[in-house]
Amino acid sequence: MESDIKLIDDDGKRLDGRKADELREIKIEAGVLHRAEGSCYLEWGGNKVVAAVYGPREAIPRHTQNPLKAVIKAKYNMAAFSVDDRKRPGPDRRSREISKVISEALDKVILTENFPRASIDVNIEVLEAEAGTRCAGLTAAGVALADAGIPMKDIPVACAAGKIGSKNNDGKKTGGHVVVDLGKEEDNFGDADLPIAISPRTGEILLLQMDGHLTLEEFDKALELAIKGCHIVSKLQKEALVKKYQADVEVD
């Protein structure tokens, strides 16, 4: 998409001053909701997300039950006030798609075979949206699941990379730059977006989507940046969980 916004300058600095491999500021807090089995509040750049986990509990209605394993039901929703143009309340096509891919990603790491005929519900509410809400939501969900004590192979984490362009003095594009963790303008006016989710311990890719066009070389670079970003965020997830349970021990 053409734009008069110069997303990256000649020195490799982006609109918000970050370098190509730098993430936005991230804050994670575990155990923020007392009526959920597990919960997480996450701020990632301008995104503010709350995730809550309920279950395992009997899947209702019964025809949804799987006699061999638990069913993972992730529900992603953007609050009507989360964006500048007020969003119509309720699920839309985009939220259903994101709910589905997050459910499938979580199903790969949760030990669902331990809970036949059960349901594990993961509610993800986006309170403020900037860019990369599916990565923020899945990352918050991973912390909430760990906070709930749900047995998992690993804590899932997500991050995105993409390609943004710049223009010369004549207004012509001078080529794309592959960067990690796209901001709002980069997401709106950039050339490509590549959100992924991984299991940090094994490196298994749990989710991979792409919007836009990348060459094979650009794709490999974007994937490398996104994976490195995932490992950085994974450390923040664990620090949030340690902080929460250290505080619980000190109170006891």
mmCIF file of C-alpha atoms in Angstrom:
data_model
loop_
_atom_site.group_PDB
_atom_site.id
_atom_site.type_symbol
_atom_site.label_atom_id
_atom_site.label_comp_id
_atom_site.label_asym_id
_atom_site.label_seq_id
_atom_site.Cartn_x
_atom_site.Cartn_y
_atom_site.Cartn_z
ATOM 1 C CA MET A 1 0.000 0.000 0.000
ATOM 2 C CA GLU A 2 1.375 3.406 -0.955
ATOM 3 C CA SER A 3 1.803 5.928 1.821
ATOM 4 C CA ASP A 4 3.514 9.268 2.421
ATOM 5 C CA ILE A 5 4.732 7.958 5.778
ATOM 6 C CA LYS A 6 8.404 7.071 5.848
ATOM 7 C CA LEU A 7 8.371 3.944 7.984
ATOM 8 C CA ILE A 8 12.148 3.621 8.304
ATOM 9 C CA ASP A 9 14.924 6.156 7.733
ATOM 10 C CA ASP A 10 18.314 5.818 6.049
ATOM 11 C CA ASP A 11 19.932 4.925 9.390
ATOM 12 C CA GLY A 12 17.587 1.992 9.941
ATOM 13 C CA LYS A 13 15.543 3.768 12.626
ATOM 14 C CA ARG A 14 11.800 3.196 12.629
ATOM 15 C CA LEU A 15 9.030 5.713 13.402
ATOM 16 C CA ASP A 16 9.198 5.021 17.141
ATOM 17 C CA GLY A 17 13.003 5.021 17.207
ATOM 18 C CA ARG A 18 13.435 1.246 17.337
ATOM 19 C CA LYS A 19 15.984 -0.694 15.330
ATOM 20 C CA ALA A 20 14.879 -3.483 13.006
ATOM 21 C CA ASP A 21 15.386 -6.196 15.650
ATOM 22 C CA GLU A 22 13.905 -4.360 18.657
ATOM 23 C CA LEU A 23 10.566 -5.191 20.280
ATOM 24 C CA ARG A 24 8.101 -2.690 21.662
ATOM 25 C CA GLU A 25 7.915 -2.368 25.440
ATOM 26 C CA ILE A 26 6.187 -5.355 27.074
ATOM 27 C CA LYS A 27 4.634 -5.710 30.527
ATOM 28 C CA ILE A 28 3.165 -9.019 31.763
ATOM 29 C CA GLU A 29 1.314 -9.673 35.024
ATOM 30 C CA ALA A 30 -0.005 -13.103 36.034
ATOM 31 C CA GLY A 31 -2.992 -13.876 38.264
ATOM 32 C CA VAL A 32 -4.961 -10.643 37.887
ATOM 33 C CA LEU A 33 -8.470 -12.180 38.000
ATOM 34 C CA HIS A 34 -9.561 -14.026 41.146
ATOM 35 C CA ARG A 35 -12.619 -15.789 39.711
ATOM 36 C CA ALA A 36 -10.700 -17.512 36.918
ATOM 37 C CA GLU A 37 -8.490 -20.589 37.342
ATOM 38 C CA GLY A 38 -5.680 -18.624 35.716
ATOM 39 C CA SER A 39 -5.303 -15.174 34.203
ATOM 40 C CA CYS A 40 -2.885 -12.678 32.697
ATOM 41 C CA TYR A 41 -2.765 -8.977 31.900
ATOM 42 C CA LEU A 42 -0.391 -7.979 29.125
ATOM 43 C CA GLU A 43 0.678 -4.659 27.637
ATOM 44 C CA TRP A 44 2.637 -4.878 24.385
ATOM 45 C CA GLY A 45 3.281 -1.500 22.814
ATOM 46 C CA GLY A 46 -0.179 0.047 22.582
ATOM 47 C CA ASN A 47 -1.961 -3.290 23.027
ATOM 48 C CA LYS A 48 -3.677 -4.079 26.323
ATOM 49 C CA VAL A 49 -4.965 -7.629 26.688
ATOM 50 C CA VAL A 50 -6.562 -9.730 29.438
ATOM 51 C CA ALA A 51 -6.657 -13.536 29.199
ATOM 52 C CA ALA A 52 -8.611 -15.833 31.531
ATOM 53 C CA VAL A 53 -8.687 -19.637 31.747
ATOM 54 C CA TYR A 54 -11.624 -21.699 33.036
ATOM 55 C CA GLY A 55 -11.470 -25.459 33.475
ATOM 56 C CA PRO A 56 -10.794 -28.227 32.896
ATOM 57 C CA ARG A 57 -14.520 -28.809 33.349
ATOM 58 C CA GLU A 58 -17.138 -31.025 31.751
ATOM 59 C CA ALA A 59 -17.715 -29.976 28.155
ATOM 60 C CA ILE A 60 -21.285 -28.792 27.635
ATOM 61 C CA PRO A 61 -23.282 -29.567 25.515
ATOM 62 C CA ARG A 62 -22.278 -33.207 25.653
ATOM 63 C CA HIS A 63 -22.092 -33.679 21.902
ATOM 64 C CA THR A 64 -19.010 -31.409 21.941
ATOM 65 C CA GLN A 65 -17.134 -33.822 24.225
ATOM 66 C CA ASN A 66 -14.180 -35.861 22.993
ATOM 67 C CA PRO A 67 -13.920 -39.179 24.892
ATOM 68 C CA LEU A 68 -10.135 -39.237 24.388
ATOM 69 C CA LYS A 69 -9.052 -35.695 25.255
ATOM 70 C CA ALA A 70 -10.059 -32.214 26.340
ATOM 71 C CA VAL A 71 -11.443 -29.707 23.860
ATOM 72 C CA ILE A 72 -9.649 -26.340 23.774
ATOM 73 C CA LYS A 73 -12.021 -23.426 23.241
ATOM 74 C CA ALA A 74 -10.174 -20.137 22.791
ATOM 75 C CA LYS A 75 -12.331 -17.057 22.342
ATOM 76 C CA TYR A 76 -10.616 -13.916 21.040
ATOM 77 C CA ASN A 77 -12.599 -10.695 21.203
ATOM 78 C CA MET A 78 -11.823 -7.037 20.628
ATOM 79 C CA ALA A 79 -13.767 -4.687 22.879
ATOM 80 C CA ALA A 80 -15.878 -2.115 21.036
ATOM 81 C CA PHE A 81 -13.735 0.677 22.508
ATOM 82 C CA SER A 82 -10.388 -0.980 21.710
ATOM 83 C CA VAL A 83 -9.888 0.881 18.412
ATOM 84 C CA ASP A 84 -10.267 4.510 17.289
ATOM 85 C CA ASP A 85 -13.301 3.738 15.127
ATOM 86 C CA ARG A 86 -15.730 2.097 17.533
ATOM 87 C CA LYS A 87 -15.991 -1.594 16.692
ATOM 88 C CA ARG A 88 -19.342 -3.309 16.407
ATOM 89 C CA PRO A 89 -19.758 -5.501 19.530
ATOM 90 C CA GLY A 90 -19.717 -9.273 19.206
ATOM 91 C CA PRO A 91 -17.748 -11.792 17.148
ATOM 92 C CA ASP A 92 -16.936 -11.075 13.510
ATOM 93 C CA ARG A 93 -15.162 -13.042 10.806
ATOM 94 C CA ARG A 94 -11.698 -11.896 11.930
ATOM 95 C CA SER A 95 -12.246 -12.743 15.603
ATOM 96 C CA ARG A 96 -13.603 -16.191 14.693
ATOM 97 C CA GLU A 97 -10.545 -16.877 12.526
ATOM 98 C CA ILE A 98 -8.133 -15.774 15.266
ATOM 99 C CA SER A 99 -10.051 -17.777 17.887
ATOM 100 C CA LYS A 100 -9.700 -20.869 15.693
ATOM 101 C CA VAL A 101 -5.961 -20.554 15.046
ATOM 102 C CA ILE A 102 -5.216 -19.807 18.712
ATOM 103 C CA SER A 103 -7.278 -22.838 19.787
ATOM 104 C CA GLU A 104 -5.297 -25.028 17.382
ATOM 105 C CA ALA A 105 -1.966 -23.603 18.573
ATOM 106 C CA LEU A 106 -2.802 -24.195 22.247
ATOM 107 C CA ASP A 107 -4.046 -27.705 21.493
ATOM 108 C CA LYS A 108 -0.510 -28.613 20.363
ATOM 109 C CA VAL A 109 1.084 -27.816 23.755
ATOM 110 C CA ILE A 110 -1.637 -28.658 26.308
ATOM 111 C CA LEU A 111 -1.673 -32.282 27.537
ATOM 112 C CA THR A 112 -5.302 -32.670 26.514
ATOM 113 C CA GLU A 113 -5.231 -36.451 26.864
ATOM 114 C CA ASN A 114 -5.195 -35.969 30.653
ATOM 115 C CA PHE A 115 -8.746 -34.600 30.598
ATOM 116 C CA PRO A 116 -11.116 -36.696 28.453
ATOM 117 C CA ARG A 117 -14.608 -35.265 27.896
ATOM 118 C CA ALA A 118 -13.504 -31.946 29.373
ATOM 119 C CA SER A 119 -13.368 -28.406 28.083
ATOM 120 C CA ILE A 120 -10.634 -25.851 28.729
ATOM 121 C CA ASP A 121 -11.921 -22.379 27.949
ATOM 122 C CA VAL A 122 -9.485 -19.539 27.195
ATOM 123 C CA ASN A 123 -11.046 -16.080 26.946
ATOM 124 C CA ILE A 124 -8.893 -13.340 25.401
ATOM 125 C CA GLU A 125 -10.196 -9.769 25.576
ATOM 126 C CA VAL A 126 -8.392 -6.970 23.739
ATOM 127 C CA LEU A 127 -8.976 -3.746 25.694
ATOM 128 C CA GLU A 128 -6.784 -1.543 23.510
ATOM 129 C CA ALA A 129 -5.472 -2.476 20.079
ATOM 130 C CA GLU A 130 -2.451 -1.149 18.222
ATOM 131 C CA ALA A 131 -0.938 -3.936 16.102
ATOM 132 C CA GLY A 132 -0.126 -7.589 16.679
ATOM 133 C CA THR A 133 -3.125 -8.360 18.884
ATOM 134 C CA ARG A 134 -3.201 -12.069 17.993
ATOM 135 C CA CYS A 135 0.412 -12.451 19.145
ATOM 136 C CA ALA A 136 -0.305 -10.488 22.315
ATOM 137 C CA GLY A 137 -3.451 -12.540 22.959
ATOM 138 C CA LEU A 138 -1.767 -15.904 22.478
ATOM 139 C CA THR A 139 1.189 -14.857 24.654
ATOM 140 C CA ALA A 140 -1.203 -13.772 27.424
ATOM 141 C CA ALA A 141 -3.119 -17.035 27.049
ATOM 142 C CA GLY A 142 0.093 -19.017 27.588
ATOM 143 C CA VAL A 143 0.735 -17.238 30.899
ATOM 144 C CA ALA A 144 -2.898 -17.657 31.989
ATOM 145 C CA LEU A 145 -2.763 -21.413 31.274
ATOM 146 C CA ALA A 146 0.426 -21.772 33.300
ATOM 147 C CA ASP A 147 -1.137 -19.717 36.106
ATOM 148 C CA ALA A 148 -4.120 -22.107 36.062
ATOM 149 C CA GLY A 149 -1.799 -25.092 36.469
ATOM 150 C CA ILE A 150 -2.852 -26.633 33.166
ATOM 151 C CA PRO A 151 -0.246 -29.291 32.262
ATOM 152 C CA MET A 152 1.598 -28.307 29.093
ATOM 153 C CA LYS A 153 4.664 -29.388 27.155
ATOM 154 C CA ASP A 154 5.777 -25.757 27.181
ATOM 155 C CA ILE A 155 4.404 -22.227 27.575
ATOM 156 C CA PRO A 156 3.422 -21.049 24.079
ATOM 157 C CA VAL A 157 4.600 -17.617 22.969
ATOM 158 C CA ALA A 158 4.034 -15.517 19.860
ATOM 159 C CA CYS A 159 5.704 -12.679 17.992
ATOM 160 C CA ALA A 160 5.514 -11.205 14.506
ATOM 161 C CA ALA A 161 7.907 -9.848 11.928
ATOM 162 C CA GLY A 162 7.281 -8.209 8.594
ATOM 163 C CA LYS A 163 8.485 -5.962 5.810
ATOM 164 C CA ILE A 164 8.208 -2.196 5.736
ATOM 165 C CA GLY A 165 9.271 0.198 3.020
ATOM 166 C CA SER A 166 10.899 3.589 2.801
ATOM 167 C CA LYS A 167 10.917 6.239 0.097
ATOM 168 C CA ASN A 168 13.572 8.456 -1.392
ATOM 169 C CA ASN A 169 13.231 12.200 -1.934
ATOM 170 C CA ASP A 170 11.316 11.600 -5.165
ATOM 171 C CA GLY A 171 8.654 9.641 -3.292
ATOM 172 C CA LYS A 172 9.665 6.339 -4.873
ATOM 173 C CA LYS A 173 9.980 3.192 -2.784
ATOM 174 C CA THR A 174 13.577 2.211 -2.177
ATOM 175 C CA GLY A 175 12.907 -1.366 -1.159
ATOM 176 C CA GLY A 176 11.655 -3.196 1.876
ATOM 177 C CA HIS A 177 13.240 -3.659 5.280
ATOM 178 C CA VAL A 178 12.498 -6.796 7.303
ATOM 179 C CA VAL A 179 11.744 -5.857 10.933
ATOM 180 C CA VAL A 180 10.347 -7.502 14.066
ATOM 181 C CA ASP A 181 7.163 -6.576 15.975
ATOM 182 C CA LEU A 182 5.380 -4.171 13.635
ATOM 183 C CA GLY A 183 3.796 -1.046 15.130
ATOM 184 C CA LYS A 184 0.471 0.483 14.120
ATOM 185 C CA GLU A 185 1.642 2.461 11.065
ATOM 186 C CA GLU A 186 3.988 -0.344 10.013
ATOM 187 C CA ASP A 187 1.097 -2.810 10.160
ATOM 188 C CA ASN A 188 -1.233 -0.485 8.248
ATOM 189 C CA PHE A 189 1.209 0.680 5.569
ATOM 190 C CA GLY A 190 3.844 -2.073 5.499
ATOM 191 C CA ASP A 191 4.291 -4.667 2.774
ATOM 192 C CA ALA A 192 3.987 -7.913 4.775
ATOM 193 C CA ASP A 193 3.210 -9.318 8.217
ATOM 194 C CA LEU A 194 4.326 -12.729 9.534
ATOM 195 C CA PRO A 195 2.899 -13.667 12.961
ATOM 196 C CA ILE A 196 4.152 -16.928 14.466
ATOM 197 C CA ALA A 197 3.819 -18.857 17.726
ATOM 198 C CA ILE A 198 6.340 -21.399 18.967
ATOM 199 C CA SER A 199 7.149 -23.795 21.757
ATOM 200 C CA PRO A 200 10.408 -22.196 23.002
ATOM 201 C CA ARG A 201 11.837 -25.414 24.454
ATOM 202 C CA THR A 202 11.524 -27.499 21.273
ATOM 203 C CA GLY A 203 11.333 -24.776 18.635
ATOM 204 C CA GLU A 204 8.139 -26.302 17.224
ATOM 205 C CA ILE A 205 6.074 -23.786 15.253
ATOM 206 C CA LEU A 206 2.514 -23.771 16.603
ATOM 207 C CA LEU A 207 1.104 -21.020 14.395
ATOM 208 C CA LEU A 208 2.355 -19.365 11.223
ATOM 209 C CA GLN A 209 0.392 -16.964 9.050
ATOM 210 C CA MET A 210 1.412 -14.427 6.444
ATOM 211 C CA ASP A 211 -0.239 -11.356 4.991
ATOM 212 C CA GLY A 212 1.495 -9.674 2.056
ATOM 213 C CA HIS A 213 4.435 -10.656 -0.117
ATOM 214 C CA LEU A 214 7.956 -11.739 0.848
ATOM 215 C CA THR A 215 10.759 -13.250 -1.174
ATOM 216 C CA LEU A 216 12.200 -16.504 0.135
ATOM 217 C CA GLU A 217 15.195 -14.638 1.542
ATOM 218 C CA GLU A 218 12.949 -12.062 3.224
ATOM 219 C CA PHE A 219 10.736 -14.817 4.627
ATOM 220 C CA ASP A 220 13.724 -16.610 6.161
ATOM 221 C CA LYS A 221 14.953 -13.373 7.733
ATOM 222 C CA ALA A 222 11.480 -12.482 9.059
ATOM 223 C CA LEU A 223 11.066 -15.965 10.524
ATOM 224 C CA GLU A 224 14.461 -15.723 12.222
ATOM 225 C CA LEU A 225 13.596 -12.318 13.734
ATOM 226 C CA ALA A 226 10.170 -13.518 14.908
ATOM 227 C CA ILE A 227 11.659 -16.620 16.573
ATOM 228 C CA LYS A 228 14.276 -14.505 18.357
ATOM 229 C CA GLY A 229 11.476 -12.208 19.493
ATOM 230 C CA CYS A 230 9.527 -15.198 20.812
ATOM 231 C CA HIS A 231 12.463 -16.244 22.992
ATOM 232 C CA ILE A 232 12.772 -12.729 24.430
ATOM 233 C CA VAL A 233 9.048 -12.636 25.259
ATOM 234 C CA SER A 234 9.227 -16.177 26.686
ATOM 235 C CA LYS A 235 11.658 -14.941 29.353
ATOM 236 C CA LEU A 236 9.208 -12.173 30.286
ATOM 237 C CA GLN A 237 6.399 -14.753 30.596
ATOM 238 C CA LYS A 238 8.444 -16.825 33.037
ATOM 239 C CA GLU A 239 9.519 -13.773 35.026
ATOM 240 C CA ALA A 240 5.851 -12.762 35.431
ATOM 241 C CA LEU A 241 4.924 -16.227 36.728
ATOM 242 C CA VAL A 242 7.903 -16.359 39.107
ATOM 243 C CA LYS A 243 7.038 -12.892 40.437
ATOM 244 C CA LYS A 244 3.428 -13.913 41.090
ATOM 245 C CA TYR A 245 4.240 -17.127 42.934
ATOM 246 C CA GLN A 246 7.141 -15.625 44.862
ATOM 247 C CA ALA A 247 4.694 -13.019 46.163
ATOM 248 C CA ASP A 248 2.245 -15.774 47.157
ATOM 249 C CA VAL A 249 4.972 -17.603 49.100
ATOM 250 C CA GLU A 250 6.048 -14.432 50.897
ATOM 251 C CA VAL A 251 2.435 -13.740 51.949
ATOM 252 C CA ASP A 252 2.055 -17.286 53.320
#
